[in-house]
GROMACS .gro file of C-alpha atoms in nm:
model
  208
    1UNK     CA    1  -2.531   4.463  -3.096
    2UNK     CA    2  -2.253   4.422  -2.859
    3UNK     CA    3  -2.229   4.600  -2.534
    4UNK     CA    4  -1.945   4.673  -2.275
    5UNK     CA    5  -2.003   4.626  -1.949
    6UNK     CA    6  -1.861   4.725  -1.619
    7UNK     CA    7  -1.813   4.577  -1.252
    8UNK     CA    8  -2.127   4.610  -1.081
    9UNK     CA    9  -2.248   4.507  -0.743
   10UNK     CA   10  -2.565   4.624  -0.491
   11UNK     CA   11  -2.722   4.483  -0.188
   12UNK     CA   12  -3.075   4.349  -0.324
   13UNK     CA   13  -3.317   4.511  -0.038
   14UNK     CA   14  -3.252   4.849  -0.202
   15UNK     CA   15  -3.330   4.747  -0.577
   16UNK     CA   16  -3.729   4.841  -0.577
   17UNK     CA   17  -3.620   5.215  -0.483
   18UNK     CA   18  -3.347   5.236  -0.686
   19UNK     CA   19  -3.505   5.114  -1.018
   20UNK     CA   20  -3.755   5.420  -1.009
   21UNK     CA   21  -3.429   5.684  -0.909
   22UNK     CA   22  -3.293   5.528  -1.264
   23UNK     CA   23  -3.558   5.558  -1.465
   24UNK     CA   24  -3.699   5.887  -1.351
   25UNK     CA   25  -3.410   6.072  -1.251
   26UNK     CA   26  -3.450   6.492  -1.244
   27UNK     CA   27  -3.758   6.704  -1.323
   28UNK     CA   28  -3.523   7.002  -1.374
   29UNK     CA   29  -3.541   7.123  -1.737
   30UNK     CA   30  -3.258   7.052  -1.961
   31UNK     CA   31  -3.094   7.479  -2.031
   32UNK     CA   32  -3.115   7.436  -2.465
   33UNK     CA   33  -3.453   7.186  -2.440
   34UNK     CA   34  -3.480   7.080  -2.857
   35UNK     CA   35  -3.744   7.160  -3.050
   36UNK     CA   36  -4.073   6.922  -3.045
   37UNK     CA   37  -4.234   6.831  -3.363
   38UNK     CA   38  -4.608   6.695  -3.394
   39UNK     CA   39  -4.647   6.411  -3.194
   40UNK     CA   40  -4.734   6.064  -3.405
   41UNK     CA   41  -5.002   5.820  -3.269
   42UNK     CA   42  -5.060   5.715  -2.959
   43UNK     CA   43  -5.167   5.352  -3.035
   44UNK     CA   44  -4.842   5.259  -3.140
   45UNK     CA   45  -4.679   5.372  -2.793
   46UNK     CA   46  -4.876   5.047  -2.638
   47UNK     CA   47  -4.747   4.845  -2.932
   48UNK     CA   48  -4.434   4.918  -2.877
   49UNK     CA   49  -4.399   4.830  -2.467
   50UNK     CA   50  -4.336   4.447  -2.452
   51UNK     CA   51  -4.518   4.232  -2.254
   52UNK     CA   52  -4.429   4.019  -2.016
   53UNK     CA   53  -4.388   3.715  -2.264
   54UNK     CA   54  -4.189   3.927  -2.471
   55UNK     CA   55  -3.931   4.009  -2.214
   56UNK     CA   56  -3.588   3.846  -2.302
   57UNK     CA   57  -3.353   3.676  -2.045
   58UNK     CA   58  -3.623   3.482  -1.851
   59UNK     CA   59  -3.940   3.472  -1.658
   60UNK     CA   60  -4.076   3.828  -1.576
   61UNK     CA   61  -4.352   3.938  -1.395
   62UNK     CA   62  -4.563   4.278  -1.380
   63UNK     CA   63  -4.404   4.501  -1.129
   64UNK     CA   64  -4.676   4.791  -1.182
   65UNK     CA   65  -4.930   4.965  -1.361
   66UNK     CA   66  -4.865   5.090  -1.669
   67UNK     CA   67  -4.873   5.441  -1.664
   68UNK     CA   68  -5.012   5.700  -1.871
   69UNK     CA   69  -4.855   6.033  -1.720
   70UNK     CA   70  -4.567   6.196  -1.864
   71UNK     CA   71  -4.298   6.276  -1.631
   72UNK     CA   72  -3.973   6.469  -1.682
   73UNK     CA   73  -3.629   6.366  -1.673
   74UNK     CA   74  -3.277   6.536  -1.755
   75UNK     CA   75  -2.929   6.314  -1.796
   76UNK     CA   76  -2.592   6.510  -1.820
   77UNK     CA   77  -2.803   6.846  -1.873
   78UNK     CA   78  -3.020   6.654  -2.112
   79UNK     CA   79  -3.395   6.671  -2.085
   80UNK     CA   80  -3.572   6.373  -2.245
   81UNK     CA   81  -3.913   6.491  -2.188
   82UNK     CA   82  -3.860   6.854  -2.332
   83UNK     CA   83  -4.245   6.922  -2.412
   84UNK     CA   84  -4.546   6.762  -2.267
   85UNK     CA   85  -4.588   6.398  -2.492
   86UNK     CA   86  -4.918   6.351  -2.680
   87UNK     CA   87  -4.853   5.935  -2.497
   88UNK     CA   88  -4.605   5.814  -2.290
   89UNK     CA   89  -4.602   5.458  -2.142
   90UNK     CA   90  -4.403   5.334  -1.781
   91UNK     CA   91  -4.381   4.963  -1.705
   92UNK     CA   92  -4.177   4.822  -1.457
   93UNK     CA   93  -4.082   4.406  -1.462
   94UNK     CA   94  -3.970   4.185  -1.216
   95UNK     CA   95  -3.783   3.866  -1.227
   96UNK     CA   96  -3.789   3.625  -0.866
   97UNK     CA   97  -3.400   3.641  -0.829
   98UNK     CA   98  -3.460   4.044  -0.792
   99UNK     CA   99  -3.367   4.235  -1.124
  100UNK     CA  100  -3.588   4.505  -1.215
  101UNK     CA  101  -3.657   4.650  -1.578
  102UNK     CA  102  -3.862   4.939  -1.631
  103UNK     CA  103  -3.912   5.039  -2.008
  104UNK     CA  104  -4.102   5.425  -2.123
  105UNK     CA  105  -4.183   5.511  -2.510
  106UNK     CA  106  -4.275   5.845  -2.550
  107UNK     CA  107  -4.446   6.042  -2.820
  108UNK     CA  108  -4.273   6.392  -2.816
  109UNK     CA  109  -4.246   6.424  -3.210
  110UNK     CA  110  -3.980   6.239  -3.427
  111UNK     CA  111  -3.774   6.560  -3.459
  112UNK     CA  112  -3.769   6.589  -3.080
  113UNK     CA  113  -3.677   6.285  -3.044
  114UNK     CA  114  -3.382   6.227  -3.210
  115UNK     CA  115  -3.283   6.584  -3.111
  116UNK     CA  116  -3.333   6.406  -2.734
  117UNK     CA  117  -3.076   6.121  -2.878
  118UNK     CA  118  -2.854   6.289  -3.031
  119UNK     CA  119  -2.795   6.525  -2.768
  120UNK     CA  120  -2.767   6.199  -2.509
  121UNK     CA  121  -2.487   6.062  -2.792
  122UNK     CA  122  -2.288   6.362  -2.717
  123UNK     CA  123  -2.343   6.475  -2.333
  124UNK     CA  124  -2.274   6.102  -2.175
  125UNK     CA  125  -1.900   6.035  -2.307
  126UNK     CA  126  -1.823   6.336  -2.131
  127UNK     CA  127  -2.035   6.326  -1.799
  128UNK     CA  128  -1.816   6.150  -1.598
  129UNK     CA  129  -2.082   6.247  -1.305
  130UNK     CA  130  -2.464   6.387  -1.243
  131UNK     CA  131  -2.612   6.474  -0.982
  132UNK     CA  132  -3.013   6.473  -0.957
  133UNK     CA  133  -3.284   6.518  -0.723
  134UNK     CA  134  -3.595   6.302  -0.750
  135UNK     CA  135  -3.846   6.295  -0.466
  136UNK     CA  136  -3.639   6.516  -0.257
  137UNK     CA  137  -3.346   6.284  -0.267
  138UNK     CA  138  -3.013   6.382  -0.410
  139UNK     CA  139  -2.827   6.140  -0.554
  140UNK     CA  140  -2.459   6.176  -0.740
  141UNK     CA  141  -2.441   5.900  -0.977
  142UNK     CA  142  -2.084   5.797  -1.206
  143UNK     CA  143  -2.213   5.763  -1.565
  144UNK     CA  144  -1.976   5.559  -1.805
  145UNK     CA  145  -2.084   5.500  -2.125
  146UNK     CA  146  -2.187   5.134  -2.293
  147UNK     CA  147  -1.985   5.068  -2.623
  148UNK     CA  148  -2.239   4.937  -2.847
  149UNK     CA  149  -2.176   4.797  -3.205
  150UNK     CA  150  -2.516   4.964  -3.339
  151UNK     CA  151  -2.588   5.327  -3.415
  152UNK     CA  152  -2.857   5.470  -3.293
  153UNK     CA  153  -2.856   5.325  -2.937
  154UNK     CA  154  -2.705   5.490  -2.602
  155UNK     CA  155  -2.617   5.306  -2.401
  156UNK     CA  156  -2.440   5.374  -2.043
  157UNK     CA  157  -2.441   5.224  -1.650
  158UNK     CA  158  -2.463   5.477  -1.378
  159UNK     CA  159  -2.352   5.415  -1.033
  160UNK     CA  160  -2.458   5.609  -0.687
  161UNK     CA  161  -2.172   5.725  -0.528
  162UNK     CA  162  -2.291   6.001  -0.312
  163UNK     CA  163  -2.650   6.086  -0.108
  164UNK     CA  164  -2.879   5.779  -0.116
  165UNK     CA  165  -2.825   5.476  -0.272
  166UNK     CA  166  -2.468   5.472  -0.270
  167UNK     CA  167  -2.321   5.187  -0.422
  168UNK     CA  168  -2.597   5.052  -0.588
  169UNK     CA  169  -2.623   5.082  -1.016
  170UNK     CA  170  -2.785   5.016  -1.301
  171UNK     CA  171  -2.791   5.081  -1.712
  172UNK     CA  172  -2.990   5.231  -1.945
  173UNK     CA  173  -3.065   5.234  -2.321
  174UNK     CA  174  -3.209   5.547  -2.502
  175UNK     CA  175  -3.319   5.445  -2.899
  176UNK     CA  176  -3.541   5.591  -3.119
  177UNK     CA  177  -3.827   5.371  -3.267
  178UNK     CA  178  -4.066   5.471  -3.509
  179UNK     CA  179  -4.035   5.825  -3.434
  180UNK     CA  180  -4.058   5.709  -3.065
  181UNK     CA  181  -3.809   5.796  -2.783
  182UNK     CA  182  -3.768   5.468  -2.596
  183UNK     CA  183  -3.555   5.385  -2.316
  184UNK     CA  184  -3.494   5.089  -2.060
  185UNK     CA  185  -3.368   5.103  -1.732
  186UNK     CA  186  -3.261   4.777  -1.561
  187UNK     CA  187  -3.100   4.710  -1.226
  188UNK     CA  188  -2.988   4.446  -1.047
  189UNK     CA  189  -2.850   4.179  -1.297
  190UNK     CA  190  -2.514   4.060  -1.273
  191UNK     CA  191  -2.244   4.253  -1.459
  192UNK     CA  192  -2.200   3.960  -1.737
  193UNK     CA  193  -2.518   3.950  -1.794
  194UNK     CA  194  -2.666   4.355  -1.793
  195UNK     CA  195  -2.527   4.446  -2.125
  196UNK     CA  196  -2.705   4.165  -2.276
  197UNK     CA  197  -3.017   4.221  -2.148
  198UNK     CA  198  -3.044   4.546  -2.236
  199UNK     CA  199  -2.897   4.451  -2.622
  200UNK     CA  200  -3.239   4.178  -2.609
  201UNK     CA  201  -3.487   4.427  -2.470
  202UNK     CA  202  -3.368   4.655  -2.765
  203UNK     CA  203  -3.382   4.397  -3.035
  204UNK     CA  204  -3.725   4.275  -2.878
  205UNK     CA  205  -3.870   4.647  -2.968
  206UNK     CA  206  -3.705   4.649  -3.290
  207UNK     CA  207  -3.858   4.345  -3.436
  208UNK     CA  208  -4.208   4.527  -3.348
   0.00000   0.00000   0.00000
């Protein structure tokens, strides 16, 4: 898996907040939510967040508690947490030089969650911008899509360019796993190196 990547620079002090804007984003509901199907088990959510040894691309640290609590979040009019999940899992990793990775698998169903994907795959080549609120910040972020050489993976940076933030980006990865909806969020790497990481933190779940 190959990924694209584009020109990215932020000031460091700013990363911490950022990371959470990324990988939270909106609590609005997405207008068509899809359909959830039953939920699968829970115990394989916590199988399927990687450790700290497991992280790719160096020497992490915890940069949290692992959360239990669902949260919603909508992309380009896309909600990825249409129903309340039967699991979800936040973690959030840290590496000394600054670059943050925070990874969620939820359980919403293996119908839902591909619905969740598929409707990603078709809403980012065309959102050239979103704008969010999250903790009563807006933010106006450019969203460019990540080529990647794999199906099933979406893949795109997106950039603050207006309210808080501005300047600063990051990239993301949606997959489905198992029947799981996962998704990483990292911020703070340098450009040659982003699309990698996120292609390693993919293949690390994978070979779960």
């Amino acid at each position: 898996m190959t990924y694209r990547s584009r020109r990215r620079g932020a000031p460091r002090a700013a990363l911490a907040g950022l990371v959470l804007v990324l990988a939270l984003g909106c609590t609005q509901p997405s207008p068509d939510p899809p359909t959830a199907s039953p939920a699968v088990s829970g115990d394989r959510v916590q199988e399927l967040m990687l450790t700290v040894a497991e992280m790719p691309g160096g020497t992490w640290e915890a940069g949290g508690p692992v959360s239990s609590d669902g949260f919603g979040q909508t992309i380009c009019g896309v909600n990825t947490e249409p129903v309340t999940p039967e699991a979800v899992k936040l973690s959030r990793r840290t590496r000394p030089d600054g670059v943050e990775v925070s990874q969620t698998v939820r359980s919403i169903g293996p119908d839902a969650a591909r619905q969740v994907l598929d409707a990603l795959a078709r809403a980012i080549p065309d959102c050239a911008r979103d704008t969010r609120t999250v903790n009563g910040q807006t933010i106006t972020y450019e969203v460019e899509p990540l080529a990647s050489a794999s199906p099933g993976v979406v893949a795109f940076t997106q950039t603050s360019v207006g309210g808080a933030f501005v300047g600063l980006s990051g990239a993301q990865a949606y997959f489905v796993r198992d029947g799981y909806l996962v998704a990483f969020s990292e911020i703070g790497a340098d450009p040659a190196e982003a699309a990698d990481l996120l292609h390693g933190l993919v293949a690390a779940v994978e070979a779960k």
